[in-house]
Amino acid sequence: GTIIGTVLGILILRVMRNGIVLIGVPGLAYNIFIGAIILGMMALHSWLERRHQAGT
């Protein structure tokens, strides 16, 4: 990743956290939700990298 990508990711997570807090979701559910998003993004990144390498 890049610094810009990292900063954008942090901003997105903060906005999501603020929204989740505003609607009253418990802390544990928030942690599970964010963990699932991070794992999903890592899997997507890995898949895209493999796809890109297979195409070259």
N, CA, C and O atoms as a CHARMM CRD file, in Angstrom:
* protein
*
  224
    1    1 GLY  N      0.81300  -1.18800   0.00000 PROA 1      0.00000
    2    1 GLY  CA     0.00000   0.00000   0.00000 PROA 1      0.00000
    3    1 GLY  C      0.85300   1.24700   0.00000 PROA 1      0.00000
    4    1 GLY  O      2.08000   1.20800   0.08900 PROA 1      0.00000
    5    2 THR  N      0.15900   2.32700  -0.10100 PROA 2      0.00000
    6    2 THR  CA     0.79000   3.64100  -0.11000 PROA 2      0.00000
    7    2 THR  C      0.37200   4.41700   1.13100 PROA 2      0.00000
    8    2 THR  O     -0.54400   4.01700   1.84900 PROA 2      0.00000
    9    3 ILE  N      1.04300   5.51000   1.36800 PROA 3      0.00000
   10    3 ILE  CA     0.67700   6.36100   2.49900 PROA 3      0.00000
   11    3 ILE  C     -0.72000   6.92400   2.29500 PROA 3      0.00000
   12    3 ILE  O     -1.51200   6.98100   3.23500 PROA 3      0.00000
   13    4 ILE  N     -1.02400   7.33600   1.08000 PROA 4      0.00000
   14    4 ILE  CA    -2.35200   7.88200   0.78700 PROA 4      0.00000
   15    4 ILE  C     -3.42500   6.81800   1.01300 PROA 4      0.00000
   16    4 ILE  O     -4.48000   7.11000   1.57600 PROA 4      0.00000
   17    5 GLY  N     -3.16400   5.60700   0.58400 PROA 5      0.00000
   18    5 GLY  CA    -4.11200   4.51900   0.79600 PROA 5      0.00000
   19    5 GLY  C     -4.33200   4.23300   2.26800 PROA 5      0.00000
   20    5 GLY  O     -5.45600   3.97200   2.69700 PROA 5      0.00000
   21    6 THR  N     -3.25700   4.28400   3.04100 PROA 6      0.00000
   22    6 THR  CA    -3.36300   4.06400   4.48300 PROA 6      0.00000
   23    6 THR  C     -4.19600   5.15300   5.14300 PROA 6      0.00000
   24    6 THR  O     -5.06500   4.86700   5.96700 PROA 6      0.00000
   25    7 VAL  N     -3.92700   6.39900   4.77900 PROA 7      0.00000
   26    7 VAL  CA    -4.68100   7.51800   5.35100 PROA 7      0.00000
   27    7 VAL  C     -6.15700   7.41300   4.97700 PROA 7      0.00000
   28    7 VAL  O     -7.02600   7.62700   5.82300 PROA 7      0.00000
   29    8 LEU  N     -6.44400   7.08900   3.72600 PROA 8      0.00000
   30    8 LEU  CA    -7.84300   6.93300   3.31300 PROA 8      0.00000
   31    8 LEU  C     -8.51500   5.79200   4.06900 PROA 8      0.00000
   32    8 LEU  O     -9.67100   5.91500   4.47500 PROA 8      0.00000
   33    9 GLY  N     -7.81000   4.69800   4.25900 PROA 9      0.00000
   34    9 GLY  CA    -8.36300   3.57700   5.01100 PROA 9      0.00000
   35    9 GLY  C     -8.68700   3.95600   6.44400 PROA 9      0.00000
   36    9 GLY  O     -9.73500   3.58400   6.97200 PROA 9      0.00000
   37   10 ILE  N     -7.78700   4.69500   7.07100 PROA 10     0.00000
   38   10 ILE  CA    -8.02300   5.14300   8.44800 PROA 10     0.00000
   39   10 ILE  C     -9.22800   6.06600   8.50800 PROA 10     0.00000
   40   10 ILE  O    -10.06200   5.94300   9.40600 PROA 10     0.00000
   41   11 LEU  N     -9.32600   6.99000   7.55700 PROA 11     0.00000
   42   11 LEU  CA   -10.47100   7.90200   7.53900 PROA 11     0.00000
   43   11 LEU  C    -11.78200   7.14900   7.36800 PROA 11     0.00000
   44   11 LEU  O    -12.76900   7.46400   8.03300 PROA 11     0.00000
   45   12 ILE  N    -11.80000   6.16700   6.49000 PROA 12     0.00000
   46   12 ILE  CA   -13.01700   5.37800   6.27400 PROA 12     0.00000
   47   12 ILE  C    -13.39600   4.62600   7.54400 PROA 12     0.00000
   48   12 ILE  O    -14.56800   4.60300   7.92100 PROA 12     0.00000
   49   13 LEU  N    -12.42000   4.01100   8.20900 PROA 13     0.00000
   50   13 LEU  CA   -12.70200   3.29400   9.45600 PROA 13     0.00000
   51   13 LEU  C    -13.22000   4.23500  10.53700 PROA 13     0.00000
   52   13 LEU  O    -14.11900   3.86500  11.29200 PROA 13     0.00000
   53   14 ARG  N    -12.67500   5.43600  10.62700 PROA 14     0.00000
   54   14 ARG  CA   -13.13900   6.40100  11.63700 PROA 14     0.00000
   55   14 ARG  C    -14.57300   6.83800  11.36000 PROA 14     0.00000
   56   14 ARG  O    -15.37900   6.94500  12.28400 PROA 14     0.00000
   57   15 VAL  N    -14.89100   7.09000  10.10000 PROA 15     0.00000
   58   15 VAL  CA   -16.25900   7.48100   9.74700 PROA 15     0.00000
   59   15 VAL  C    -17.22500   6.34800  10.07400 PROA 15     0.00000
   60   15 VAL  O    -18.30900   6.58800  10.60700 PROA 15     0.00000
   61   16 MET  N    -16.83500   5.10700   9.75500 PROA 16     0.00000
   62   16 MET  CA   -17.69100   3.96300  10.07100 PROA 16     0.00000
   63   16 MET  C    -17.85800   3.83000  11.57900 PROA 16     0.00000
   64   16 MET  O    -18.95800   3.55500  12.05800 PROA 16     0.00000
   65   17 ARG  N    -16.78900   4.02000  12.32500 PROA 17     0.00000
   66   17 ARG  CA   -16.88600   3.91400  13.78800 PROA 17     0.00000
   67   17 ARG  C    -17.84000   4.96400  14.33700 PROA 17     0.00000
   68   17 ARG  O    -18.67400   4.66100  15.19000 PROA 17     0.00000
   69   18 ASN  N    -17.72200   6.19200  13.85600 PROA 18     0.00000
   70   18 ASN  CA   -18.61200   7.24600  14.33200 PROA 18     0.00000
   71   18 ASN  C    -20.06800   6.91400  14.02800 PROA 18     0.00000
   72   18 ASN  O    -20.94000   7.12900  14.86900 PROA 18     0.00000
   73   19 GLY  N    -20.33500   6.39600  12.84500 PROA 19     0.00000
   74   19 GLY  CA   -21.70000   6.01500  12.48700 PROA 19     0.00000
   75   19 GLY  C    -22.22800   4.89300  13.35500 PROA 19     0.00000
   76   19 GLY  O    -23.38300   4.91800  13.77900 PROA 19     0.00000
   77   20 ILE  N    -21.38400   3.91000  13.62000 PROA 20     0.00000
   78   20 ILE  CA   -21.79600   2.77200  14.44500 PROA 20     0.00000
   79   20 ILE  C    -22.06000   3.22400  15.87700 PROA 20     0.00000
   80   20 ILE  O    -23.01400   2.76400  16.50400 PROA 20     0.00000
   81   21 VAL  N    -21.23000   4.11800  16.39900 PROA 21     0.00000
   82   21 VAL  CA   -21.44100   4.63700  17.75400 PROA 21     0.00000
   83   21 VAL  C    -22.74500   5.43400  17.81200 PROA 21     0.00000
   84   21 VAL  O    -23.49900   5.32300  18.77900 PROA 21     0.00000
   85   22 LEU  N    -23.00700   6.23200  16.78300 PROA 22     0.00000
   86   22 LEU  CA   -24.22500   7.04800  16.76700 PROA 22     0.00000
   87   22 LEU  C    -25.49500   6.20600  16.76300 PROA 22     0.00000
   88   22 LEU  O    -26.50300   6.60900  17.34300 PROA 22     0.00000
   89   23 ILE  N    -25.45900   5.03600  16.11200 PROA 23     0.00000
   90   23 ILE  CA   -26.66400   4.20200  16.10100 PROA 23     0.00000
   91   23 ILE  C    -26.71800   3.26200  17.29700 PROA 23     0.00000
   92   23 ILE  O    -27.68400   2.51400  17.44600 PROA 23     0.00000
   93   24 GLY  N    -25.70000   3.28400  18.15000 PROA 24     0.00000
   94   24 GLY  CA   -25.73900   2.55100  19.40900 PROA 24     0.00000
   95   24 GLY  C    -25.34100   1.09100  19.35400 PROA 24     0.00000
   96   24 GLY  O    -25.81000   0.29600  20.16900 PROA 24     0.00000
   97   25 VAL  N    -24.48900   0.71800  18.41700 PROA 25     0.00000
   98   25 VAL  CA   -24.02400  -0.66700  18.32800 PROA 25     0.00000
   99   25 VAL  C    -22.99800  -0.91700  19.43500 PROA 25     0.00000
  100   25 VAL  O    -22.11200  -0.08600  19.63900 PROA 25     0.00000
  101   26 PRO  N    -23.09400  -2.04100  20.15600 PROA 26     0.00000
  102   26 PRO  CA   -22.12400  -2.34100  21.22600 PROA 26     0.00000
  103   26 PRO  C    -20.69200  -2.46000  20.69400 PROA 26     0.00000
  104   26 PRO  O    -20.47500  -2.75000  19.51700 PROA 26     0.00000
  105   27 GLY  N    -19.72800  -2.23000  21.58100 PROA 27     0.00000
  106   27 GLY  CA   -18.31600  -2.24800  21.20700 PROA 27     0.00000
  107   27 GLY  C    -17.85400  -3.56600  20.62000 PROA 27     0.00000
  108   27 GLY  O    -17.08300  -3.56800  19.66000 PROA 27     0.00000
  109   28 LEU  N    -18.30100  -4.68900  21.16900 PROA 28     0.00000
  110   28 LEU  CA   -17.88200  -5.99200  20.65300 PROA 28     0.00000
  111   28 LEU  C    -18.35200  -6.18600  19.21300 PROA 28     0.00000
  112   28 LEU  O    -17.59800  -6.68200  18.37600 PROA 28     0.00000
  113   29 ALA  N    -19.57600  -5.80200  18.92600 PROA 29     0.00000
  114   29 ALA  CA   -20.09800  -5.93000  17.56400 PROA 29     0.00000
  115   29 ALA  C    -19.29700  -5.05300  16.60400 PROA 29     0.00000
  116   29 ALA  O    -19.04100  -5.44300  15.46400 PROA 29     0.00000
  117   30 TYR  N    -18.90400  -3.87100  17.06900 PROA 30     0.00000
  118   30 TYR  CA   -18.07900  -2.98600  16.24500 PROA 30     0.00000
  119   30 TYR  C    -16.74600  -3.65100  15.92100 PROA 30     0.00000
  120   30 TYR  O    -16.30500  -3.62600  14.77200 PROA 30     0.00000
  121   31 ASN  N    -16.10400  -4.24300  16.92300 PROA 31     0.00000
  122   31 ASN  CA   -14.81400  -4.90000  16.69600 PROA 31     0.00000
  123   31 ASN  C    -14.94300  -6.06100  15.72000 PROA 31     0.00000
  124   31 ASN  O    -14.08100  -6.24000  14.86000 PROA 31     0.00000
  125   32 ILE  N    -15.99700  -6.84300  15.83900 PROA 32     0.00000
  126   32 ILE  CA   -16.22600  -7.95400  14.91100 PROA 32     0.00000
  127   32 ILE  C    -16.44800  -7.42300  13.50300 PROA 32     0.00000
  128   32 ILE  O    -15.90400  -7.96500  12.54100 PROA 32     0.00000
  129   33 PHE  N    -17.24000  -6.37000  13.37600 PROA 33     0.00000
  130   33 PHE  CA   -17.53700  -5.76100  12.08200 PROA 33     0.00000
  131   33 PHE  C    -16.26400  -5.24200  11.41100 PROA 33     0.00000
  132   33 PHE  O    -16.02100  -5.52000  10.23700 PROA 33     0.00000
  133   34 ILE  N    -15.46300  -4.49700  12.14900 PROA 34     0.00000
  134   34 ILE  CA   -14.22600  -3.93600  11.59500 PROA 34     0.00000
  135   34 ILE  C    -13.24500  -5.05400  11.24500 PROA 34     0.00000
  136   34 ILE  O    -12.58200  -4.99300  10.21000 PROA 34     0.00000
  137   35 GLY  N    -13.14800  -6.06800  12.09600 PROA 35     0.00000
  138   35 GLY  CA   -12.27500  -7.20700  11.80000 PROA 35     0.00000
  139   35 GLY  C    -12.67800  -7.91400  10.52000 PROA 35     0.00000
  140   35 GLY  O    -11.82400  -8.29000   9.71700 PROA 35     0.00000
  141   36 ALA  N    -13.98400  -8.09500  10.32700 PROA 36     0.00000
  142   36 ALA  CA   -14.47500  -8.73800   9.10800 PROA 36     0.00000
  143   36 ALA  C    -14.15600  -7.89100   7.88100 PROA 36     0.00000
  144   36 ALA  O    -13.79200  -8.42800   6.83500 PROA 36     0.00000
  145   37 ILE  N    -14.28800  -6.58400   8.00000 PROA 37     0.00000
  146   37 ILE  CA   -13.97100  -5.70000   6.87400 PROA 37     0.00000
  147   37 ILE  C    -12.47900  -5.77400   6.54700 PROA 37     0.00000
  148   37 ILE  O    -12.10900  -5.85900   5.37600 PROA 37     0.00000
  149   38 ILE  N    -11.62900  -5.74400   7.55600 PROA 38     0.00000
  150   38 ILE  CA   -10.18300  -5.80900   7.32300 PROA 38     0.00000
  151   38 ILE  C     -9.80300  -7.13600   6.67000 PROA 38     0.00000
  152   38 ILE  O     -9.02700  -7.15400   5.71400 PROA 38     0.00000
  153   39 LEU  N    -10.34100  -8.24200   7.17600 PROA 39     0.00000
  154   39 LEU  CA   -10.05500  -9.55000   6.57000 PROA 39     0.00000
  155   39 LEU  C    -10.55100  -9.61300   5.12900 PROA 39     0.00000
  156   39 LEU  O     -9.86700 -10.14300   4.25400 PROA 39     0.00000
  157   40 GLY  N    -11.72500  -9.07700   4.88800 PROA 40     0.00000
  158   40 GLY  CA   -12.26800  -9.06000   3.53200 PROA 40     0.00000
  159   40 GLY  C    -11.40500  -8.24800   2.57600 PROA 40     0.00000
  160   40 GLY  O    -11.17700  -8.66300   1.43900 PROA 40     0.00000
  161   41 MET  N    -10.92700  -7.10000   3.02400 PROA 41     0.00000
  162   41 MET  CA   -10.08000  -6.26300   2.17900 PROA 41     0.00000
  163   41 MET  C     -8.73000  -6.92400   1.92100 PROA 41     0.00000
  164   41 MET  O     -8.17700  -6.80300   0.82800 PROA 41     0.00000
  165   42 MET  N     -8.19800  -7.62300   2.92700 PROA 42     0.00000
  166   42 MET  CA    -6.93900  -8.34800   2.72700 PROA 42     0.00000
  167   42 MET  C     -7.12600  -9.47000   1.71100 PROA 42     0.00000
  168   42 MET  O     -6.26500  -9.68100   0.85700 PROA 42     0.00000
  169   43 ALA  N     -8.22700 -10.18000   1.79700 PROA 43     0.00000
  170   43 ALA  CA    -8.50600 -11.25800   0.84600 PROA 43     0.00000
  171   43 ALA  C     -8.68100 -10.69600  -0.55800 PROA 43     0.00000
  172   43 ALA  O     -8.17800 -11.27100  -1.52300 PROA 43     0.00000
  173   44 LEU  N     -9.39000  -9.57700  -0.68000 PROA 44     0.00000
  174   44 LEU  CA    -9.58400  -8.94600  -1.98500 PROA 44     0.00000
  175   44 LEU  C     -8.24700  -8.49800  -2.56700 PROA 44     0.00000
  176   44 LEU  O     -7.98500  -8.70500  -3.75200 PROA 44     0.00000
  177   45 HSD  N     -7.40700  -7.88900  -1.74800 PROA 45     0.00000
  178   45 HSD  CA    -6.09700  -7.43600  -2.21300 PROA 45     0.00000
  179   45 HSD  C     -5.25100  -8.61500  -2.69000 PROA 45     0.00000
  180   45 HSD  O     -4.60800  -8.53500  -3.73600 PROA 45     0.00000
  181   46 SER  N     -5.25200  -9.69900  -1.93200 PROA 46     0.00000
  182   46 SER  CA    -4.49000 -10.88800  -2.30300 PROA 46     0.00000
  183   46 SER  C     -4.99300 -11.46400  -3.62200 PROA 46     0.00000
  184   46 SER  O     -4.20000 -11.83400  -4.48700 PROA 46     0.00000
  185   47 TRP  N     -6.29900 -11.53800  -3.77100 PROA 47     0.00000
  186   47 TRP  CA    -6.89400 -12.06800  -5.00000 PROA 47     0.00000
  187   47 TRP  C     -6.53900 -11.18900  -6.19900 PROA 47     0.00000
  188   47 TRP  O     -6.20000 -11.70100  -7.26600 PROA 47     0.00000
  189   48 LEU  N     -6.61400  -9.86600  -6.02700 PROA 48     0.00000
  190   48 LEU  CA    -6.28300  -8.95700  -7.12100 PROA 48     0.00000
  191   48 LEU  C     -4.81200  -9.06200  -7.50300 PROA 48     0.00000
  192   48 LEU  O     -4.47800  -9.00300  -8.68600 PROA 48     0.00000
  193   49 GLU  N     -3.92200  -9.21900  -6.51500 PROA 49     0.00000
  194   49 GLU  CA    -2.49800  -9.38200  -6.79600 PROA 49     0.00000
  195   49 GLU  C     -2.23400 -10.66100  -7.58800 PROA 49     0.00000
  196   49 GLU  O     -1.48600 -10.64300  -8.56500 PROA 49     0.00000
  197   50 ARG  N     -2.84600 -11.76900  -7.17000 PROA 50     0.00000
  198   50 ARG  CA    -2.66800 -13.03700  -7.89600 PROA 50     0.00000
  199   50 ARG  C     -3.21300 -12.92200  -9.31200 PROA 50     0.00000
  200   50 ARG  O     -2.60700 -13.42600 -10.25800 PROA 50     0.00000
  201   51 ARG  N     -4.33400 -12.27400  -9.45500 PROA 51     0.00000
  202   51 ARG  CA    -4.93900 -12.10000 -10.78000 PROA 51     0.00000
  203   51 ARG  C     -4.03200 -11.25300 -11.67300 PROA 51     0.00000
  204   51 ARG  O     -3.85300 -11.55000 -12.85300 PROA 51     0.00000
  205   52 HSD  N     -3.46500 -10.20000 -11.09600 PROA 52     0.00000
  206   52 HSD  CA    -2.57400  -9.32500 -11.85800 PROA 52     0.00000
  207   52 HSD  C     -1.30300 -10.06900 -12.27400 PROA 52     0.00000
  208   52 HSD  O     -0.84500  -9.92400 -13.40800 PROA 52     0.00000
  209   53 GLN  N     -0.73200 -10.86600 -11.36600 PROA 53     0.00000
  210   53 GLN  CA     0.48500 -11.61200 -11.67500 PROA 53     0.00000
  211   53 GLN  C      0.22300 -12.69200 -12.71300 PROA 53     0.00000
  212   53 GLN  O      1.09600 -12.97400 -13.53300 PROA 53     0.00000
  213   54 ALA  N     -0.93800 -13.29200 -12.69800 PROA 54     0.00000
  214   54 ALA  CA    -1.26600 -14.33100 -13.67100 PROA 54     0.00000
  215   54 ALA  C     -1.43800 -13.74100 -15.06600 PROA 54     0.00000
  216   54 ALA  O     -1.21900 -14.42400 -16.06700 PROA 54     0.00000
  217   55 GLY  N     -1.83100 -12.47100 -15.12700 PROA 55     0.00000
  218   55 GLY  CA    -2.05500 -11.83000 -16.41600 PROA 55     0.00000
  219   55 GLY  C     -0.79000 -11.31500 -17.06900 PROA 55     0.00000
  220   55 GLY  O     -0.80900 -10.97400 -18.25100 PROA 55     0.00000
  221   56 THR  N      0.32100 -11.24800 -16.32700 PROA 56     0.00000
  222   56 THR  CA     1.54700 -10.69600 -16.91700 PROA 56     0.00000
  223   56 THR  C      2.54800 -11.77300 -17.23300 PROA 56     0.00000
  224   56 THR  O      3.63300 -11.47900 -17.73400 PROA 56     0.00000
